[in-house]
PDB file of C-alpha atoms in Angstrom:
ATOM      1  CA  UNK A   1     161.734  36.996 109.809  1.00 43.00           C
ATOM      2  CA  UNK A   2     161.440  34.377 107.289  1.00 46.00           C
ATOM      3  CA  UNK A   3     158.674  36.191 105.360  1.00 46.00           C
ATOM      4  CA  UNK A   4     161.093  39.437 105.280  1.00 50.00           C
ATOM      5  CA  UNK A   5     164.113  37.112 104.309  1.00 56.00           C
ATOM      6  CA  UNK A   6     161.863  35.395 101.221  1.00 65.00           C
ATOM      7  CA  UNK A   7     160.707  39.289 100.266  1.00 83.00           C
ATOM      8  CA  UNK A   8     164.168  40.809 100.482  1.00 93.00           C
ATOM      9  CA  UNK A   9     165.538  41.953  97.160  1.00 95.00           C
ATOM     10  CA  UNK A  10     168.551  40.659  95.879  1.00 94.00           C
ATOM     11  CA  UNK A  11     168.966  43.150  92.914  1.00 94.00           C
ATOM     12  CA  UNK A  12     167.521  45.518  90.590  1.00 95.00           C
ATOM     13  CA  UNK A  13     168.164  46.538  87.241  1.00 95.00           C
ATOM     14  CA  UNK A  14     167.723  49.349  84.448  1.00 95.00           C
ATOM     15  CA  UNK A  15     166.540  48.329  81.525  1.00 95.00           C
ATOM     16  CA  UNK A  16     165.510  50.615  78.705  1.00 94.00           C
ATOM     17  CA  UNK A  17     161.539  50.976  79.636  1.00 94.00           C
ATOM     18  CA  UNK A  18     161.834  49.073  82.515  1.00 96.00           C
ATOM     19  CA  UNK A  19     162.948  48.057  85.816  1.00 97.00           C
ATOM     20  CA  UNK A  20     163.837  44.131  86.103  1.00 97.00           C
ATOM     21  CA  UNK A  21     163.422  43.085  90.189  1.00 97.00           C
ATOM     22  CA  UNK A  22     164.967  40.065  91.479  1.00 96.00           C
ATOM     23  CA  UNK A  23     164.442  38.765  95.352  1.00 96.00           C
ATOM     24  CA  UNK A  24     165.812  36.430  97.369  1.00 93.00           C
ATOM     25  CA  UNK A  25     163.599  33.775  96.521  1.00 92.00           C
ATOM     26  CA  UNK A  26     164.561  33.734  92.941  1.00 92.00           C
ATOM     27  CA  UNK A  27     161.371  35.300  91.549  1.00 95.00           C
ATOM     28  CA  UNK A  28     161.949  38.162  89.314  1.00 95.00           C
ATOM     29  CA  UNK A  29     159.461  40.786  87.182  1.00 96.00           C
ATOM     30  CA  UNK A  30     159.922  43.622  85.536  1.00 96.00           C
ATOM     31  CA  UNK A  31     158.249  47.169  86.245  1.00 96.00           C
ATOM     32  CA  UNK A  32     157.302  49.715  83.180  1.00 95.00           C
ATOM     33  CA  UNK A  33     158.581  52.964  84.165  1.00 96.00           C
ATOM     34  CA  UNK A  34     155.801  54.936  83.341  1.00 96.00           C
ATOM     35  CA  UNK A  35     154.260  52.982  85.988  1.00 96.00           C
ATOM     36  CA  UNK A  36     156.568  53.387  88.268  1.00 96.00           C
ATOM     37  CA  UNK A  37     156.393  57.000  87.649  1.00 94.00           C
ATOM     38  CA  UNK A  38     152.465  56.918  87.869  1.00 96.00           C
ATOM     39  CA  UNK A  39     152.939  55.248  91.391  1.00 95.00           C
ATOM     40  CA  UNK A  40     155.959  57.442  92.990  1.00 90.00           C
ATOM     41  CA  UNK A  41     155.090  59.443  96.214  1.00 84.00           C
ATOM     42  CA  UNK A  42     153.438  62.427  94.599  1.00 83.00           C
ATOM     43  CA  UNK A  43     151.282  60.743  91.141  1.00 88.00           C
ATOM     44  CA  UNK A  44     151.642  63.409  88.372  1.00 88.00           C
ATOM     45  CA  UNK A  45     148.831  64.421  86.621  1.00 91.00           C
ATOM     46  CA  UNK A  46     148.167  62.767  83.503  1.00 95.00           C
ATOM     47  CA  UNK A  47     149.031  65.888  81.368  1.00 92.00           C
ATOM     48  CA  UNK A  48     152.587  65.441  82.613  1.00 91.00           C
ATOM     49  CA  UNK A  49     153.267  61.563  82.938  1.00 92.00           C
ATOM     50  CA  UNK A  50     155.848  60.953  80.535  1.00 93.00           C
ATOM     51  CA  UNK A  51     155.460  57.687  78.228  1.00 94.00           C
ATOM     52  CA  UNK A  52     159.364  57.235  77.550  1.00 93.00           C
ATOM     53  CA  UNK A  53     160.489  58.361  81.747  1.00 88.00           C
ATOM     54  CA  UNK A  54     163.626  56.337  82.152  1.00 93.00           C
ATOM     55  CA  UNK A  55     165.419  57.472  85.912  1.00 94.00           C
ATOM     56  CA  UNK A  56     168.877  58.688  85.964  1.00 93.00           C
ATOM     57  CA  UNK A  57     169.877  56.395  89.008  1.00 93.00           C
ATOM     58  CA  UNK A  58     168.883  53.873  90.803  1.00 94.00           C
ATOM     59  CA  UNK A  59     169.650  52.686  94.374  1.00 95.00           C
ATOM     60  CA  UNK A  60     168.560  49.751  96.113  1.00 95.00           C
ATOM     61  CA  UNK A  61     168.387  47.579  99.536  1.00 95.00           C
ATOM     62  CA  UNK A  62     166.858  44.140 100.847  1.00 94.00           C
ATOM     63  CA  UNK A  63     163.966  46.153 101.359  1.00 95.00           C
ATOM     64  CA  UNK A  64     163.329  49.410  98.528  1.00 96.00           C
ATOM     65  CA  UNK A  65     164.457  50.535  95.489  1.00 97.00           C
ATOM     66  CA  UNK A  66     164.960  54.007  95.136  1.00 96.00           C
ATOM     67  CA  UNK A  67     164.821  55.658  92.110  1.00 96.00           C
ATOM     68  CA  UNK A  68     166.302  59.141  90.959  1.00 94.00           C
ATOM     69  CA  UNK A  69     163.739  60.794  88.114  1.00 92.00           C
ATOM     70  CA  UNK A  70     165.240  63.968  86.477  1.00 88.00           C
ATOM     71  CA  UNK A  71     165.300  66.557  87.575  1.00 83.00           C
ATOM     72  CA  UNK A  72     166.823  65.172  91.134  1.00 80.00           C
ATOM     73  CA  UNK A  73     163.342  63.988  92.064  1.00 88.00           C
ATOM     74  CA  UNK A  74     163.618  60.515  94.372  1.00 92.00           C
ATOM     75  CA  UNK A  75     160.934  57.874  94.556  1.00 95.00           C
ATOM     76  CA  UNK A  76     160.854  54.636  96.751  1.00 96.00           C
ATOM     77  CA  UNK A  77     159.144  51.463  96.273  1.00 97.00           C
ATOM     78  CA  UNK A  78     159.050  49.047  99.242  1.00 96.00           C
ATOM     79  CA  UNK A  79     159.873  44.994  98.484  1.00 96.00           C
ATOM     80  CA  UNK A  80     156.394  44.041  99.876  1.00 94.00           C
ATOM     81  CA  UNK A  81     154.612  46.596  97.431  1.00 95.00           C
ATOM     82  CA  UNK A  82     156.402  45.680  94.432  1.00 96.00           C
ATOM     83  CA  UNK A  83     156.196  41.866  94.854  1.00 95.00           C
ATOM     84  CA  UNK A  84     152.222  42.977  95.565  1.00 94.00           C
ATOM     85  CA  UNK A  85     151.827  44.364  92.119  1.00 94.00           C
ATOM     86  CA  UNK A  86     154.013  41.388  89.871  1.00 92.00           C
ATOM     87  CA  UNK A  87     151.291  40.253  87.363  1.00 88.00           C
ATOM     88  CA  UNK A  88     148.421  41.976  86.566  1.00 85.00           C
ATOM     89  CA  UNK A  89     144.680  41.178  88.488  1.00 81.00           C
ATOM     90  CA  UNK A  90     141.638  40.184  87.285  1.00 73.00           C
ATOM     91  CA  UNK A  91     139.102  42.125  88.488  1.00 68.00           C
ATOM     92  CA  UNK A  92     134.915  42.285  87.408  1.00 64.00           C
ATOM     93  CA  UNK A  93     134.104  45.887  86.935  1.00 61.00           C
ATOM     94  CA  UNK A  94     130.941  47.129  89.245  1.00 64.00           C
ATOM     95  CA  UNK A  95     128.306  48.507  87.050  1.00 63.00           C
ATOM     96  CA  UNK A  96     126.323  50.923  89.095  1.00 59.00           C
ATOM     97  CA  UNK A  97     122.746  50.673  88.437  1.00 57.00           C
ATOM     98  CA  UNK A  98     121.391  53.940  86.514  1.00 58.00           C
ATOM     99  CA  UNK A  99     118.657  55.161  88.931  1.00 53.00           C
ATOM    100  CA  UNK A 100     116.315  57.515  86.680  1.00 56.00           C
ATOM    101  CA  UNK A 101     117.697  60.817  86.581  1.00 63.00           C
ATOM    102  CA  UNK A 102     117.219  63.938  89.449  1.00 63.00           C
ATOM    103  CA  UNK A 103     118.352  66.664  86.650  1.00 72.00           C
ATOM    104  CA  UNK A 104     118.114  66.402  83.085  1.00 74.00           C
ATOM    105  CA  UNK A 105     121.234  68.174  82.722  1.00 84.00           C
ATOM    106  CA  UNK A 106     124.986  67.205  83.869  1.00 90.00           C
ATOM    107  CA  UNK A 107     124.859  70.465  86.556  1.00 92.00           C
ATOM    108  CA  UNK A 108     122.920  72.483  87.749  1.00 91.00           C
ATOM    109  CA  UNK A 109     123.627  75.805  89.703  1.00 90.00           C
ATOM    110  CA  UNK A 110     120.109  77.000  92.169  1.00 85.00           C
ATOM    111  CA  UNK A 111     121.297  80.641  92.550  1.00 77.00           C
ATOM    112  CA  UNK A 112     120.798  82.155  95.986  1.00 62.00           C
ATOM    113  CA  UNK A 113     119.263  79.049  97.986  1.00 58.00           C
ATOM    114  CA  UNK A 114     119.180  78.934 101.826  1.00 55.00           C
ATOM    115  CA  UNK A 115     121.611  77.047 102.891  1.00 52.00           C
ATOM    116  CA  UNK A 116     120.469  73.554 102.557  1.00 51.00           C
ATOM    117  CA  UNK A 117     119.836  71.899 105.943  1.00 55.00           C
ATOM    118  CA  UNK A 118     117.317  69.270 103.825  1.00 54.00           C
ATOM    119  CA  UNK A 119     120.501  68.728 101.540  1.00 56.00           C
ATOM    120  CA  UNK A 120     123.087  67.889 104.839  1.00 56.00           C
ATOM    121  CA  UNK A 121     120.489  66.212 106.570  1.00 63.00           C
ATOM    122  CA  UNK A 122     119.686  63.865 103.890  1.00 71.00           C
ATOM    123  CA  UNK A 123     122.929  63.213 103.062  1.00 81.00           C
ATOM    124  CA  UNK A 124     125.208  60.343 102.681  1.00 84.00           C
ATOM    125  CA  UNK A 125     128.507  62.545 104.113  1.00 89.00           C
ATOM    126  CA  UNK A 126     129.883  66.274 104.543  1.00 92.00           C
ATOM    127  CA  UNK A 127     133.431  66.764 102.969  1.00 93.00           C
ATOM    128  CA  UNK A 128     134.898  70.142 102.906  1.00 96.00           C
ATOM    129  CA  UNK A 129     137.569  71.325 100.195  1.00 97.00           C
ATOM    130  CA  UNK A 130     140.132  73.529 101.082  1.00 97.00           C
ATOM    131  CA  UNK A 131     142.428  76.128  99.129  1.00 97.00           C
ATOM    132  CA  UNK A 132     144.380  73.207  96.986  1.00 96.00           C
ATOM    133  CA  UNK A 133     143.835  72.258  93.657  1.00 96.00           C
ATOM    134  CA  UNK A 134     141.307  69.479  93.249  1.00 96.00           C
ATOM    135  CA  UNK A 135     141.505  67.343  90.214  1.00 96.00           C
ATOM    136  CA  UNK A 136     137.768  66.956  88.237  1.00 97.00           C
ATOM    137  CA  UNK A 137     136.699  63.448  88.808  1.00 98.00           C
ATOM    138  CA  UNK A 138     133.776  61.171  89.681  1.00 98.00           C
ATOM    139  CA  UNK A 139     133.775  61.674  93.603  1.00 97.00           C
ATOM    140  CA  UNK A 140     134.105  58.323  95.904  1.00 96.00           C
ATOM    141  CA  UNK A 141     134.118  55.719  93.301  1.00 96.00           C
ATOM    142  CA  UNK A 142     136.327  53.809  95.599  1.00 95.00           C
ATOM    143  CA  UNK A 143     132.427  52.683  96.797  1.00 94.00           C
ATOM    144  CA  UNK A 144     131.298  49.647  94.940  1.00 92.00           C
ATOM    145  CA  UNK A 145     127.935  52.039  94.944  1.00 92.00           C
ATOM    146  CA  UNK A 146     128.859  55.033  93.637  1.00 94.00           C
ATOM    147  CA  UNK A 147     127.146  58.074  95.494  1.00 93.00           C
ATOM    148  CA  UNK A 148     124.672  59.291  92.336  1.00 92.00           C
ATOM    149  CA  UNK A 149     124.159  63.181  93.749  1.00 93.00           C
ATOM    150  CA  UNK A 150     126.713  65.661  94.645  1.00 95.00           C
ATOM    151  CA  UNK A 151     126.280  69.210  95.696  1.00 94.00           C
ATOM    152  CA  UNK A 152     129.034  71.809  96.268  1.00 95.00           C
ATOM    153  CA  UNK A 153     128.509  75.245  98.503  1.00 94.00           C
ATOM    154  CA  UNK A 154     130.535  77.783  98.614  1.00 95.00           C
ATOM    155  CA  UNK A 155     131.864  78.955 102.094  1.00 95.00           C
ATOM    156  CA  UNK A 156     133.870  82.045 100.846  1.00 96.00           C
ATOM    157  CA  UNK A 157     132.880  84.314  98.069  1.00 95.00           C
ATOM    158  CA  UNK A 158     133.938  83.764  94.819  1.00 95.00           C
ATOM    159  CA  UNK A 159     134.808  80.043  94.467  1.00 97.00           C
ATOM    160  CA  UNK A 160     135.698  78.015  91.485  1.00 97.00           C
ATOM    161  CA  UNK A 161     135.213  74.969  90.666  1.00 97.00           C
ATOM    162  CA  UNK A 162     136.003  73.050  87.657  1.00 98.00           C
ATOM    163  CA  UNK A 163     132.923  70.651  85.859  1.00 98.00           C
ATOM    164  CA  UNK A 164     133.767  67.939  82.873  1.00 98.00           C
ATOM    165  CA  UNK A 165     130.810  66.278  81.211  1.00 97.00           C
ATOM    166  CA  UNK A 166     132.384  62.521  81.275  1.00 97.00           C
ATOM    167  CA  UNK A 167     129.643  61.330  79.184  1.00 97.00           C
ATOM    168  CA  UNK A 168     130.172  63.851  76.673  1.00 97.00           C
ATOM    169  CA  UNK A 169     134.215  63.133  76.818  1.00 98.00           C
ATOM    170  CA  UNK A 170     133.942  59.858  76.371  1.00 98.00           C
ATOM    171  CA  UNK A 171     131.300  60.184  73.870  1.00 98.00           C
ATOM    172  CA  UNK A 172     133.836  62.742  71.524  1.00 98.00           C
ATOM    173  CA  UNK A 173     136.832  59.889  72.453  1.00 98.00           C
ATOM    174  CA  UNK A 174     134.797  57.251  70.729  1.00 98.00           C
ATOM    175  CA  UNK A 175     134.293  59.359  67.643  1.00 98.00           C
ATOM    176  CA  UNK A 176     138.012  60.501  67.700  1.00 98.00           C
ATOM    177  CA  UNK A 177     140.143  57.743  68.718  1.00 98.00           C
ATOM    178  CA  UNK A 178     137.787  54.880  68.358  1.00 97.00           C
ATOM    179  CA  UNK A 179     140.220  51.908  69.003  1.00 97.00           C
ATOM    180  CA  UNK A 180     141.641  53.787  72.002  1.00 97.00           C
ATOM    181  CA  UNK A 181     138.252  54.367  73.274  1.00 98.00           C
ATOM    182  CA  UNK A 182     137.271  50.616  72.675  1.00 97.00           C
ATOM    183  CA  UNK A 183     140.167  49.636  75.021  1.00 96.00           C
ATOM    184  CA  UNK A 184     139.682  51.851  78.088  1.00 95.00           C
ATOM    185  CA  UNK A 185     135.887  50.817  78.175  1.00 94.00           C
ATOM    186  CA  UNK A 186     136.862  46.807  78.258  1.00 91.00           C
ATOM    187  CA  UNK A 187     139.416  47.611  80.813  1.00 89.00           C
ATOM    188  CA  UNK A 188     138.073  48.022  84.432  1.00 91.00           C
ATOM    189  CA  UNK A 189     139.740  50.463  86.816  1.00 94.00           C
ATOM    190  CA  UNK A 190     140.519  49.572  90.202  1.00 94.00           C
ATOM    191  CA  UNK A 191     139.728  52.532  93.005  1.00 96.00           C
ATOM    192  CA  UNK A 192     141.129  52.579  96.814  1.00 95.00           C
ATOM    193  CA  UNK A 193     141.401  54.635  99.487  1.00 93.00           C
ATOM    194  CA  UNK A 194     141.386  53.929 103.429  1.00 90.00           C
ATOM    195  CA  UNK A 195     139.463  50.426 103.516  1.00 90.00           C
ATOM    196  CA  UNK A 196     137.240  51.023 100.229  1.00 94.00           C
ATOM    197  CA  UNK A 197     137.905  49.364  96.844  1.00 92.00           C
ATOM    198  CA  UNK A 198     136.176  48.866  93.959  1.00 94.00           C
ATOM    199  CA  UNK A 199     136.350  48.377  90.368  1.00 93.00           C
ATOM    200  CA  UNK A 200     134.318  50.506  87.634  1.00 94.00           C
ATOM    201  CA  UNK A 201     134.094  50.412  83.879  1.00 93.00           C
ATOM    202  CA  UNK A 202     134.800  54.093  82.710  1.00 96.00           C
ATOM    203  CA  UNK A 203     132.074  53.976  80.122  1.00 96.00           C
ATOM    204  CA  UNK A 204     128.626  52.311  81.283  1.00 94.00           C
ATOM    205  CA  UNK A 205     127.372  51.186  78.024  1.00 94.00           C
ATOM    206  CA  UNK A 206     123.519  50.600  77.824  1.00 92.00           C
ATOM    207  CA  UNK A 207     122.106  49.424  74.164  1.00 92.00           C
ATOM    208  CA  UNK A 208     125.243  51.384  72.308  1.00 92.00           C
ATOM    209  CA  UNK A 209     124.803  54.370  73.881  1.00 94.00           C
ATOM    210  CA  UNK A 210     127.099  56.051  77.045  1.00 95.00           C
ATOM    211  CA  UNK A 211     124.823  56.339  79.773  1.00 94.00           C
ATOM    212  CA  UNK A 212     127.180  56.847  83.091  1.00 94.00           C
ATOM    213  CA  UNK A 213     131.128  57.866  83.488  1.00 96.00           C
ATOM    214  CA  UNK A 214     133.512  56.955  86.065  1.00 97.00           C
ATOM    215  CA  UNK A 215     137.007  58.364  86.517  1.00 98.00           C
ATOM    216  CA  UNK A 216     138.930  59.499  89.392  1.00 98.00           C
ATOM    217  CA  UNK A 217     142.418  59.999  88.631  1.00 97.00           C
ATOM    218  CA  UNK A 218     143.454  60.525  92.057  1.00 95.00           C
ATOM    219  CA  UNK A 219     141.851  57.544  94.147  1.00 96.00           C
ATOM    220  CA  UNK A 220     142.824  55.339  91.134  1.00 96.00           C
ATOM    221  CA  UNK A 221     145.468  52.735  92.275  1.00 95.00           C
ATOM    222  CA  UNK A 222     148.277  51.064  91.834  1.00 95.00           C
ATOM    223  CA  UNK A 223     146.542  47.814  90.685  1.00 92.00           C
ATOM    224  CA  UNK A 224     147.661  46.382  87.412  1.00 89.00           C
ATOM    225  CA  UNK A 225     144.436  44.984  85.197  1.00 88.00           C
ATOM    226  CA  UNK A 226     145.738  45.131  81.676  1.00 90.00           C
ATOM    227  CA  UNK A 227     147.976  43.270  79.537  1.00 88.00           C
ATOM    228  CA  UNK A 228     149.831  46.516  78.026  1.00 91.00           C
ATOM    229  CA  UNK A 229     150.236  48.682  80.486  1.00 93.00           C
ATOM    230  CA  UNK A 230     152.044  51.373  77.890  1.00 93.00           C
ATOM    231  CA  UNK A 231     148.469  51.124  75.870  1.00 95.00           C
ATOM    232  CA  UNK A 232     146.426  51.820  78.969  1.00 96.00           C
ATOM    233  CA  UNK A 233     148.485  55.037  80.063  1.00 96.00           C
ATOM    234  CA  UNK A 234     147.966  56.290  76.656  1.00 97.00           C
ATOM    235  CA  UNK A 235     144.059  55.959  76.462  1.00 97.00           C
ATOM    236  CA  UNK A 236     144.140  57.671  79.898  1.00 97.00           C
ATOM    237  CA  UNK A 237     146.536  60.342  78.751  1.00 97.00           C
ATOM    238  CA  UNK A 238     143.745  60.872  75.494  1.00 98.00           C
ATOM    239  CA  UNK A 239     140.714  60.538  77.792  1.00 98.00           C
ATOM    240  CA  UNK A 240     142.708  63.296  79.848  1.00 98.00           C
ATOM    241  CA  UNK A 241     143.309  65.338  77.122  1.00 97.00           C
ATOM    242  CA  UNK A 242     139.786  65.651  75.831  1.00 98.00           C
ATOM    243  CA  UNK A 243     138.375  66.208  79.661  1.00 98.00           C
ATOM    244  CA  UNK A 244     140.218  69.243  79.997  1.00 97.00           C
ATOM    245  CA  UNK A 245     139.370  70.624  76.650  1.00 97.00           C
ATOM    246  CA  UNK A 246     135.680  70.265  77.879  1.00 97.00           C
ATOM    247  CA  UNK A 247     136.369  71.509  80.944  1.00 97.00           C
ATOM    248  CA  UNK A 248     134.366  74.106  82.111  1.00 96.00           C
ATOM    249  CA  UNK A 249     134.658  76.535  85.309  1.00 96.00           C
ATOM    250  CA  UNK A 250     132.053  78.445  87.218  1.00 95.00           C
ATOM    251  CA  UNK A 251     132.014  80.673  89.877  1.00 94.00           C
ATOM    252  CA  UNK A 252     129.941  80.228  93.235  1.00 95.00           C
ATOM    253  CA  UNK A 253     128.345  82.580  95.651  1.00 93.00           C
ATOM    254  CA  UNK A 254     127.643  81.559  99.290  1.00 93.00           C
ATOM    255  CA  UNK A 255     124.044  80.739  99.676  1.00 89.00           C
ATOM    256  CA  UNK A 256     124.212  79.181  96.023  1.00 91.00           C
ATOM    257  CA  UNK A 257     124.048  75.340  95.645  1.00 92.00           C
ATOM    258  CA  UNK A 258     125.895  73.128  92.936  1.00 95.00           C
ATOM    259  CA  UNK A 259     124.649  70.091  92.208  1.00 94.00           C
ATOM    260  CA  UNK A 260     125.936  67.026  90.309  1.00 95.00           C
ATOM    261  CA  UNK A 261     125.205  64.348  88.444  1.00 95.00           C
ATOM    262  CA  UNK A 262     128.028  61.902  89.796  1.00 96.00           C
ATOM    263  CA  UNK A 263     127.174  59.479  87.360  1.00 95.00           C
ATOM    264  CA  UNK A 264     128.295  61.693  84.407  1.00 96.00           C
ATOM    265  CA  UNK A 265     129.800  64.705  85.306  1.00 97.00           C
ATOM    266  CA  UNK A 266     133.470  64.665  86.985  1.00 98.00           C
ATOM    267  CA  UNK A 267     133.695  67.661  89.843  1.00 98.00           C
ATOM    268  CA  UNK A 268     137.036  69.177  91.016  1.00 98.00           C
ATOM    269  CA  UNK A 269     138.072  72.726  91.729  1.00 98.00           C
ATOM    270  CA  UNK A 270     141.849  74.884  90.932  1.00 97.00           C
ATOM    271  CA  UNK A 271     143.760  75.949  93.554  1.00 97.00           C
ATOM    272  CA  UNK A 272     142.267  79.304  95.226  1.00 97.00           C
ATOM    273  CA  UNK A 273     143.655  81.342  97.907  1.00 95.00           C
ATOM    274  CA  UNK A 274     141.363  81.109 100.800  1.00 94.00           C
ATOM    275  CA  UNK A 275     138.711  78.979  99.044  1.00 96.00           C
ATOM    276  CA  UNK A 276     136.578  76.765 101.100  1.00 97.00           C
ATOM    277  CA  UNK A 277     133.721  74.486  99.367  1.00 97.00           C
ATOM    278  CA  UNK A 278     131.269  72.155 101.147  1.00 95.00           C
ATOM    279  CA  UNK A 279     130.675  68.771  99.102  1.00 95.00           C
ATOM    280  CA  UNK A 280     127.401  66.721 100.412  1.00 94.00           C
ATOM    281  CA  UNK A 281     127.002  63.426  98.909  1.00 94.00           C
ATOM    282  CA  UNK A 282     124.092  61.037  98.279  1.00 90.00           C
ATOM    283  CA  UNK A 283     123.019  58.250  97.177  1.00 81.00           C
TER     284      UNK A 283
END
């Protein structure tokens, strides 16, 4: 009880970019929408997060602040998860180590093989996708050893899934937006999900040149490791920008096998009526 009275909130107030929190205890910080917006109850792809979102309204308790984004969409923040995320945290990014490469290419498609039982056997886990639309990204980087081989099977004719070279991407973002590039690869990103969590540089730098990419927009958390949070958003939103116009989408057959290099190339799939896609991971 005295933990929950020294968390309660005592108020909460709009400010033009930002929400200012005070509790009970006295301490106060302030909250940059477009975090807060990053971090509501359904994250919004990059494409869409909005760099000047300001919410209409704003209603709040000893214990949440609710906020009211246009149009009419709600949001809720719990005390205990905002006075978690009050100053940003210094994490050390996890370089993977760069095992020598199983293809010499980012993908690879091996038209018409059985299906793999040496694949699932020797593999690391099973997941399965289903119909919804999966976001490209480097798959489990919430490990602090990132799986280095994934392969995707098709369990329905015709499946799609969506490929982004994140070596190349990164590669054209240093050549196009050099500073913004610059800042992204000094800033680690902190990944969770369930009890995993771990922190990744998005470029893997090895004697000036790109070797590895990490990115995973939707196991990314709510962790704060930068000093300008409205500069960080915007790299992402560029990065973002040139992964999708790289993107690339192919078409699988059952009893053909995908497979990945996880260490450069970001996997996801659109949403498909009926689709169903086997992932096998390794390390």
């Amino acid at each position: 009880s005295i933990i929950m009275a020294k968390f309660a909130l005592r108020a909460a107030q709009r400010l033009p970019r930002a929400l200012r929190v005070e509790w009970e205890d006295g301490f106060s910080a302030q909250f940059s929408y477009v975090w807060m917006q990053d971090n509501s109850d359904h994250r919004p792809s990059l494409l869409h997060l909005d760099m000047n979102a300001k919410p209409e309204g704003i209603n709040a308790d000893p214990r949440k602040v609710q906020l009211i984004w246009p149009p009419f969409h709600t949001s809720e923040y719990t005390s205990q998860f905002l006075r978690d995320h009050t100053c940003v945290k210094t994490t050390a990014a996890i370089e993977c180590p760069i095992t020598q490469k199983v293809l010499t290419v980012p993908w690879r498609v091996l038209p018409f093989y059985p299906q793999a039982e040496a694949f699932a056997k020797g593999s690391l886990a099973t997941l399965r996708w289903g119909a919804g639309f999966v976001e490209p990204g480097t798959v489990w980087p919430q490990l602090e050893r990132i799986p280095s081989l994934v392969t995707v099977e098709a369990l329905t004719p015709g499946a799609n899934v969506t490929l982004v070279d994140g070596v190349a991407a990164l590669s054209l973002m240093s050549a196009t937006h050099r500073e913004q590039f610059d800042f992204l690869a000094s800033a680690p990103i902190d990944y969770a999900e369930d009890f995993f969590h771990a922190s990744h540089p998005t470029a893997t730098i090895h004697d000036g040149k790109i070797v590895a990419a990490t990115f995973n927009n939707d196991v990314r958390s709510a962790e704060i490791t930068v000093d300008s949070i409205d500069r960080y958003y915007q790299c992402l939103k560029t990065f973002h920008k040139i992964c999708l116009d790289l993107q690339h989408t192919i078409h699988l057959e059952p009893g053909s096998v995908l497979v990945v290099d996880n260490h450069q190339t970001f996997v996801g799939a659109p949403a498909q009526c009926t689709r169903q896609l086997q992932i096998n991971v390794f390390n």
